GROMACS .gro file of C-alpha atoms in nm:
model
  127
    1MET     CA    1  -2.026   5.564   2.824
    2LYS     CA    2  -1.900   5.239   2.980
    3LYS     CA    3  -2.213   5.207   3.196
    4ASN     CA    4  -2.437   5.243   2.890
    5LYS     CA    5  -2.242   4.979   2.698
    6PHE     CA    6  -2.273   4.744   2.995
    7ARG     CA    7  -2.649   4.804   3.020
    8ILE     CA    8  -2.693   4.740   2.649
    9LEU     CA    9  -2.492   4.416   2.664
   10VAL     CA   10  -2.686   4.294   2.968
   11SER     CA   11  -3.015   4.381   2.799
   12LEU     CA   12  -2.913   4.197   2.483
   13GLY     CA   13  -2.812   3.895   2.689
   14ILE     CA   14  -3.149   3.887   2.864
   15ILE     CA   15  -3.334   3.921   2.533
   16ALA     CA   16  -3.124   3.648   2.369
   17SER     CA   17  -3.177   3.417   2.665
   18SER     CA   18  -3.553   3.467   2.659
   19LEU     CA   19  -3.571   3.415   2.283
   20THR     CA   20  -3.379   3.087   2.292
   21GLY     CA   21  -3.555   2.960   2.604
   22VAL     CA   22  -3.224   2.877   2.770
   23SER     CA   23  -3.238   2.899   3.148
   24ALA     CA   24  -2.967   2.904   3.411
   25ALA     CA   25  -3.043   2.536   3.470
   26THR     CA   26  -2.958   2.438   3.111
   27ALA     CA   27  -2.627   2.268   3.033
   28SER     CA   28  -2.482   2.244   2.682
   29ILE     CA   29  -2.367   1.907   2.553
   30ASN     CA   30  -2.098   1.875   2.288
   31SER     CA   31  -1.918   1.550   2.352
   32SER     CA   32  -1.815   1.214   2.225
   33VAL     CA   33  -2.023   0.925   2.355
   34PRO     CA   34  -1.829   0.673   2.566
   35THR     CA   35  -1.748   0.340   2.412
   36ALA     CA   36  -1.889   0.013   2.549
   37GLN     CA   37  -2.058   0.058   2.889
   38GLY     CA   38  -1.891   0.374   3.017
   39TYR     CA   39  -2.078   0.689   3.122
   40LYS     CA   40  -2.003   1.058   3.074
   41THR     CA   41  -2.154   1.327   3.292
   42VAL     CA   42  -2.317   1.652   3.187
   43ILE     CA   43  -2.202   1.960   3.378
   44SER     CA   44  -2.385   1.995   3.709
   45LYS     CA   45  -2.634   2.284   3.743
   46SER     CA   46  -2.878   2.403   4.008
   47LYS     CA   47  -3.249   2.376   3.936
   48THR     CA   48  -3.457   2.690   3.885
   49GLN     CA   49  -3.799   2.523   3.930
   50THR     CA   50  -3.959   2.257   4.151
   51THR     CA   51  -4.001   1.949   3.930
   52ASN     CA   52  -3.947   1.573   3.927
   53TYR     CA   53  -3.786   1.570   3.582
   54GLY     CA   54  -3.545   1.740   3.344
   55THR     CA   55  -3.538   1.743   2.965
   56VAL     CA   56  -3.280   1.661   2.702
   57ARG     CA   57  -3.281   1.771   2.338
   58LEU     CA   58  -3.012   1.669   2.092
   59THR     CA   59  -2.936   1.859   1.772
   60LYS     CA   60  -2.669   1.611   1.658
   61LYS     CA   61  -2.661   1.240   1.736
   62GLU     CA   62  -2.423   1.001   1.559
   63PRO     CA   63  -2.499   0.682   1.757
   64ASP     CA   64  -2.836   0.510   1.701
   65ALA     CA   65  -2.949   0.591   2.054
   66VAL     CA   66  -2.814   0.756   2.368
   67SER     CA   67  -2.930   0.673   2.723
   68PHE     CA   68  -2.966   0.954   2.981
   69SER     CA   69  -3.033   0.951   3.355
   70ALA     CA   70  -3.008   1.223   3.621
   71LYS     CA   71  -2.986   1.270   3.998
   72ASN     CA   72  -2.957   1.528   4.271
   73ASN     CA   73  -2.596   1.550   4.387
   74GLY     CA   74  -2.555   1.287   4.657
   75GLY     CA   75  -2.863   1.089   4.548
   76SER     CA   76  -2.912   0.797   4.313
   77TYR     CA   77  -2.980   0.815   3.940
   78GLY     CA   78  -3.342   0.798   3.822
   79SER     CA   79  -3.481   0.586   3.541
   80VAL     CA   80  -3.308   0.577   3.204
   81THR     CA   81  -3.447   0.771   2.908
   82THR     CA   82  -3.337   0.662   2.561
   83VAL     CA   83  -3.297   0.937   2.303
   84THR     CA   84  -3.344   0.809   1.949
   85GLN     CA   85  -3.417   1.128   1.749
   86THR     CA   86  -3.271   1.474   1.711
   87GLY     CA   87  -3.492   1.779   1.744
   88THR     CA   88  -3.722   1.609   1.996
   89THR     CA   89  -3.741   1.698   2.366
   90TYR     CA   90  -3.724   1.393   2.594
   91ARG     CA   91  -3.826   1.386   2.962
   92VAL     CA   92  -3.570   1.243   3.207
   93ASN     CA   93  -3.733   1.152   3.542
   94TYR     CA   94  -3.564   1.208   3.877
   95THR     CA   95  -3.608   0.983   4.183
   96GLY     CA   96  -3.821   1.252   4.349
   97THR     CA   97  -3.932   1.613   4.332
   98PHE     CA   98  -3.654   1.864   4.386
   99GLY     CA   99  -3.683   2.238   4.444
  100SER     CA  100  -3.514   2.540   4.300
  101GLY     CA  101  -3.147   2.564   4.396
  102THR     CA  102  -3.095   2.185   4.417
  103PRO     CA  103  -2.771   2.089   4.240
  104MET     CA  104  -2.832   1.816   3.980
  105THR     CA  105  -2.615   1.598   3.756
  106ALA     CA  106  -2.701   1.401   3.442
  107ARG     CA  107  -2.507   1.126   3.268
  108PHE     CA  108  -2.524   0.951   2.931
  109ARG     CA  109  -2.388   0.653   2.742
  110ASN     CA  110  -2.422   0.479   2.409
  111HIS     CA  111  -2.747   0.284   2.438
  112ASN     CA  112  -2.622   0.005   2.212
  113TRP     CA  113  -2.285  -0.034   2.386
  114SER     CA  114  -2.101  -0.020   2.055
  115LEU     CA  115  -1.727   0.026   2.041
  116ASN     CA  116  -1.761   0.335   1.822
  117SER     CA  117  -1.695   0.678   1.968
  118ASN     CA  118  -1.966   0.904   1.827
  119MET     CA  119  -2.050   1.271   1.887
  120ILE     CA  120  -2.366   1.426   2.030
  121THR     CA  121  -2.463   1.793   2.060
  122GLY     CA  122  -2.760   1.940   2.243
  123THR     CA  123  -2.883   2.060   2.582
  124PHE     CA  124  -2.992   1.914   2.915
  125ASP     CA  125  -3.235   2.133   3.108
  126TYR     CA  126  -3.248   2.040   3.477
  127LYS     CA  127  -3.554   2.269   3.506
   0.00000   0.00000   0.00000
């Protein structure tokens, strides 16, 4: 009985993951945005594909705009992508092409450097 319950739960998890399009390289974001010029990092994940970019999609964004950049762990951050709308997928370029299994990190800050602490919610997919 326990084995069947486990199989059902695993199957449901796989189905739910495929329906939502969430991969193992996707990190959830639910955070306040730093005030002034500070950065916050998104949880580090390993890539599941060979690409030179990741994507960010916000479902909630209180500041006018949020700036994102990403890097391989130990490398330097790539160019900055400014997210201005919710519900839109934005491309965040890396400094090179990285393969599956490469650990990556993204960071973000308030694009307008305001002193307000606002919330954002969404996902960063390292691909």
